[in-house]
């Protein structure tokens, strides 16, 4: 009985973290797009910024998903999509854009592709690091038993 309560608490904690990270990553991705729209230096250095974002997004995944719910980071991407779309809509209503919709449309497609790649790579990297640590721990335990 007590283990079921602990499992339920761990499940709720993991889901809250997934939702929080999805929202944070959606905010970061939209900020990346809108800062690039107003600053061409961001576009020129977009690959370096993407690499830094992948590493930064992987760190919480590595830190918070070393438990029974190691597979939960997959859900970050699923929740990131609606958060990102909703936030993009809100930002399009709040922030002024130029009258040239073609420029923004092309930039939107480019940064959407970059943001999807960032999300998938950071989730994969975080889960790969956690899998590597899990295998290392199991190897150490097996070696101690022998």
C-alpha positions as a LaTeX table, in Angstrom:
\begin{tabular}{lrrr}
\hline
Residue & $x$ (\AA) & $y$ (\AA) & $z$ (\AA) \\
\hline
Unk1 & 0.00 & 0.00 & 0.00 \\
Unk2 & 2.72 & 2.44 & 0.97 \\
Unk3 & 4.70 & 1.62 & $-2.17$ \\
Unk4 & 1.65 & 2.42 & $-4.31$ \\
Unk5 & 1.37 & 5.83 & $-2.66$ \\
Unk6 & 5.06 & 6.46 & $-3.25$ \\
Unk7 & 4.71 & 5.39 & $-6.89$ \\
Unk8 & 1.75 & 7.70 & $-7.37$ \\
Unk9 & 3.67 & 10.61 & $-5.82$ \\
Unk10 & 6.67 & 9.90 & $-8.05$ \\
Unk11 & 4.38 & 9.72 & $-11.09$ \\
Unk12 & 2.78 & 13.08 & $-10.26$ \\
Unk13 & 6.21 & 14.63 & $-9.70$ \\
Unk14 & 7.47 & 13.32 & $-13.03$ \\
Unk15 & 4.39 & 14.64 & $-14.86$ \\
Unk16 & 4.73 & 18.08 & $-13.25$ \\
Unk17 & 8.37 & 18.20 & $-14.33$ \\
Unk18 & 7.41 & 17.15 & $-17.87$ \\
Unk19 & 4.80 & 19.90 & $-18.09$ \\
Unk20 & 7.13 & 22.50 & $-16.60$ \\
Unk21 & 10.00 & 21.59 & $-18.93$ \\
Unk22 & 7.66 & 21.57 & $-21.92$ \\
Unk23 & 6.52 & 25.09 & $-21.07$ \\
Unk24 & 10.06 & 26.33 & $-20.42$ \\
Unk25 & 11.32 & 24.83 & $-23.68$ \\
Unk26 & 8.40 & 26.36 & $-25.59$ \\
Unk27 & 9.21 & 29.78 & $-24.13$ \\
Unk28 & 12.89 & 29.37 & $-24.98$ \\
Unk29 & 12.12 & 28.25 & $-28.54$ \\
Unk30 & 9.78 & 31.16 & $-29.18$ \\
Unk31 & 12.26 & 33.60 & $-27.66$ \\
Unk32 & 14.88 & 32.17 & $-30.01$ \\
Unk33 & 12.58 & 32.85 & $-32.98$ \\
Unk34 & 11.54 & 36.36 & $-31.97$ \\
Unk35 & 15.03 & 37.50 & $-30.99$ \\
Unk36 & 16.26 & 36.25 & $-34.36$ \\
Unk37 & 13.52 & 38.24 & $-36.07$ \\
Unk38 & 14.72 & 41.44 & $-34.42$ \\
Unk39 & 18.47 & 40.64 & $-34.42$ \\
Unk40 & 20.17 & 39.16 & $-37.49$ \\
Unk41 & 23.19 & 38.10 & $-35.40$ \\
Unk42 & 21.06 & 35.36 & $-33.89$ \\
Unk43 & 20.40 & 33.91 & $-37.35$ \\
Unk44 & 24.09 & 33.96 & $-38.21$ \\
Unk45 & 25.00 & 32.10 & $-35.03$ \\
Unk46 & 21.91 & 29.90 & $-34.93$ \\
Unk47 & 23.80 & 26.59 & $-35.09$ \\
Unk48 & 26.01 & 27.50 & $-32.14$ \\
Unk49 & 22.96 & 28.66 & $-30.21$ \\
Unk50 & 21.18 & 25.40 & $-31.12$ \\
Unk51 & 24.08 & 23.33 & $-29.80$ \\
Unk52 & 24.07 & 25.28 & $-26.55$ \\
Unk53 & 20.30 & 24.88 & $-26.22$ \\
Unk54 & 20.57 & 21.10 & $-26.77$ \\
Unk55 & 23.08 & 20.85 & $-23.95$ \\
Unk56 & 21.08 & 23.18 & $-21.69$ \\
Unk57 & 17.83 & 21.30 & $-22.35$ \\
Unk58 & 19.50 & 17.94 & $-21.69$ \\
Unk59 & 20.73 & 18.85 & $-18.22$ \\
Unk60 & 17.30 & 18.85 & $-16.50$ \\
Unk61 & 16.40 & 15.60 & $-18.26$ \\
Unk62 & 19.57 & 13.97 & $-16.95$ \\
Unk63 & 19.02 & 15.37 & $-13.47$ \\
Unk64 & 15.30 & 14.71 & $-12.96$ \\
Unk65 & 14.63 & 11.49 & $-14.86$ \\
Unk66 & 16.93 & 8.95 & $-13.27$ \\
Unk67 & 14.02 & 7.26 & $-11.58$ \\
Unk68 & 11.45 & 4.69 & $-12.58$ \\
Unk69 & 10.01 & 7.16 & $-15.04$ \\
Unk70 & 13.16 & 7.46 & $-17.15$ \\
Unk71 & 11.01 & 7.37 & $-20.32$ \\
Unk72 & 8.91 & 10.43 & $-19.39$ \\
Unk73 & 11.12 & 12.91 & $-21.32$ \\
Unk74 & 9.47 & 11.57 & $-24.48$ \\
Unk75 & 6.29 & 13.29 & $-23.30$ \\
Unk76 & 8.09 & 16.64 & $-23.14$ \\
Unk77 & 7.99 & 16.80 & $-26.92$ \\
Unk78 & 4.28 & 15.97 & $-27.01$ \\
Unk79 & 3.39 & 18.74 & $-24.56$ \\
Unk80 & 5.92 & 21.16 & $-26.06$ \\
Unk81 & 3.99 & 21.26 & $-29.34$ \\
Unk82 & 0.73 & 22.78 & $-28.01$ \\
Unk83 & 2.58 & 25.04 & $-25.56$ \\
Unk84 & 4.76 & 26.31 & $-28.37$ \\
Unk85 & 1.81 & 26.93 & $-30.69$ \\
Unk86 & $-0.20$ & 28.73 & $-28.01$ \\
Unk87 & 2.74 & 30.86 & $-26.99$ \\
Unk88 & 3.53 & 31.68 & $-30.61$ \\
Unk89 & $-0.04$ & 32.86 & $-31.08$ \\
Unk90 & 0.10 & 35.03 & $-27.95$ \\
Unk91 & 3.45 & 36.51 & $-28.97$ \\
Unk92 & 2.19 & 37.23 & $-32.48$ \\
Unk93 & $-0.62$ & 39.28 & $-30.93$ \\
Unk94 & 1.65 & 41.13 & $-28.49$ \\
Unk95 & 4.87 & 41.76 & $-30.40$ \\
Unk96 & 4.80 & 43.99 & $-33.43$ \\
Unk97 & 6.07 & 42.47 & $-36.67$ \\
Unk98 & 6.93 & 44.13 & $-39.94$ \\
Unk99 & 4.44 & 44.22 & $-42.75$ \\
Unk100 & 6.50 & 41.71 & $-44.74$ \\
Unk101 & 4.87 & 38.43 & $-43.78$ \\
Unk102 & 7.07 & 36.47 & $-46.19$ \\
Unk103 & 10.24 & 37.22 & $-44.22$ \\
Unk104 & 8.69 & 36.13 & $-40.97$ \\
Unk105 & 7.11 & 33.07 & $-42.58$ \\
Unk106 & 10.45 & 31.86 & $-43.92$ \\
Unk107 & 12.12 & 32.53 & $-40.60$ \\
Unk108 & 9.28 & 30.72 & $-38.81$ \\
Unk109 & 9.78 & 27.59 & $-40.90$ \\
Unk110 & 13.56 & 27.70 & $-40.41$ \\
Unk111 & 13.31 & 28.14 & $-36.65$ \\
Unk112 & 10.51 & 25.61 & $-36.33$ \\
Unk113 & 12.81 & 23.03 & $-37.89$ \\
Unk114 & 15.64 & 24.11 & $-35.58$ \\
Unk115 & 13.39 & 23.97 & $-32.51$ \\
Unk116 & 12.12 & 20.49 & $-33.36$ \\
Unk117 & 15.71 & 19.32 & $-33.85$ \\
Unk118 & 16.73 & 20.92 & $-30.55$ \\
Unk119 & 13.90 & 19.21 & $-28.72$ \\
Unk120 & 14.50 & 15.77 & $-30.21$ \\
Unk121 & 18.27 & 15.93 & $-29.79$ \\
Unk122 & 18.13 & 17.20 & $-26.21$ \\
Unk123 & 15.62 & 14.53 & $-25.19$ \\
Unk124 & 17.69 & 11.84 & $-26.91$ \\
Unk125 & 20.93 & 13.10 & $-25.38$ \\
Unk126 & 19.46 & 13.30 & $-21.88$ \\
Unk127 & 17.96 & 9.82 & $-22.11$ \\
Unk128 & 21.18 & 8.42 & $-23.62$ \\
Unk129 & 23.26 & 9.85 & $-20.77$ \\
Unk130 & 20.83 & 8.42 & $-18.21$ \\
Unk131 & 20.92 & 5.02 & $-19.95$ \\
Unk132 & 24.72 & 5.09 & $-19.92$ \\
Unk133 & 24.79 & 5.86 & $-16.20$ \\
Unk134 & 22.22 & 3.16 & $-15.50$ \\
Unk135 & 24.27 & 0.59 & $-17.42$ \\
Unk136 & 27.43 & 1.71 & $-15.64$ \\
Unk137 & 25.75 & 1.31 & $-12.24$ \\
Unk138 & 24.45 & $-2.15$ & $-13.15$ \\
Unk139 & 27.90 & $-3.15$ & $-14.38$ \\
Unk140 & 29.47 & $-1.98$ & $-11.11$ \\
Unk141 & 26.87 & $-3.92$ & $-9.07$ \\
Unk142 & 27.38 & $-7.05$ & $-11.14$ \\
Unk143 & 31.14 & $-6.74$ & $-10.78$ \\
Unk144 & 30.85 & $-6.39$ & $-6.97$ \\
Unk145 & 28.67 & $-9.50$ & $-6.74$ \\
Unk146 & 31.21 & $-11.61$ & $-8.63$ \\
\hline
\end{tabular}
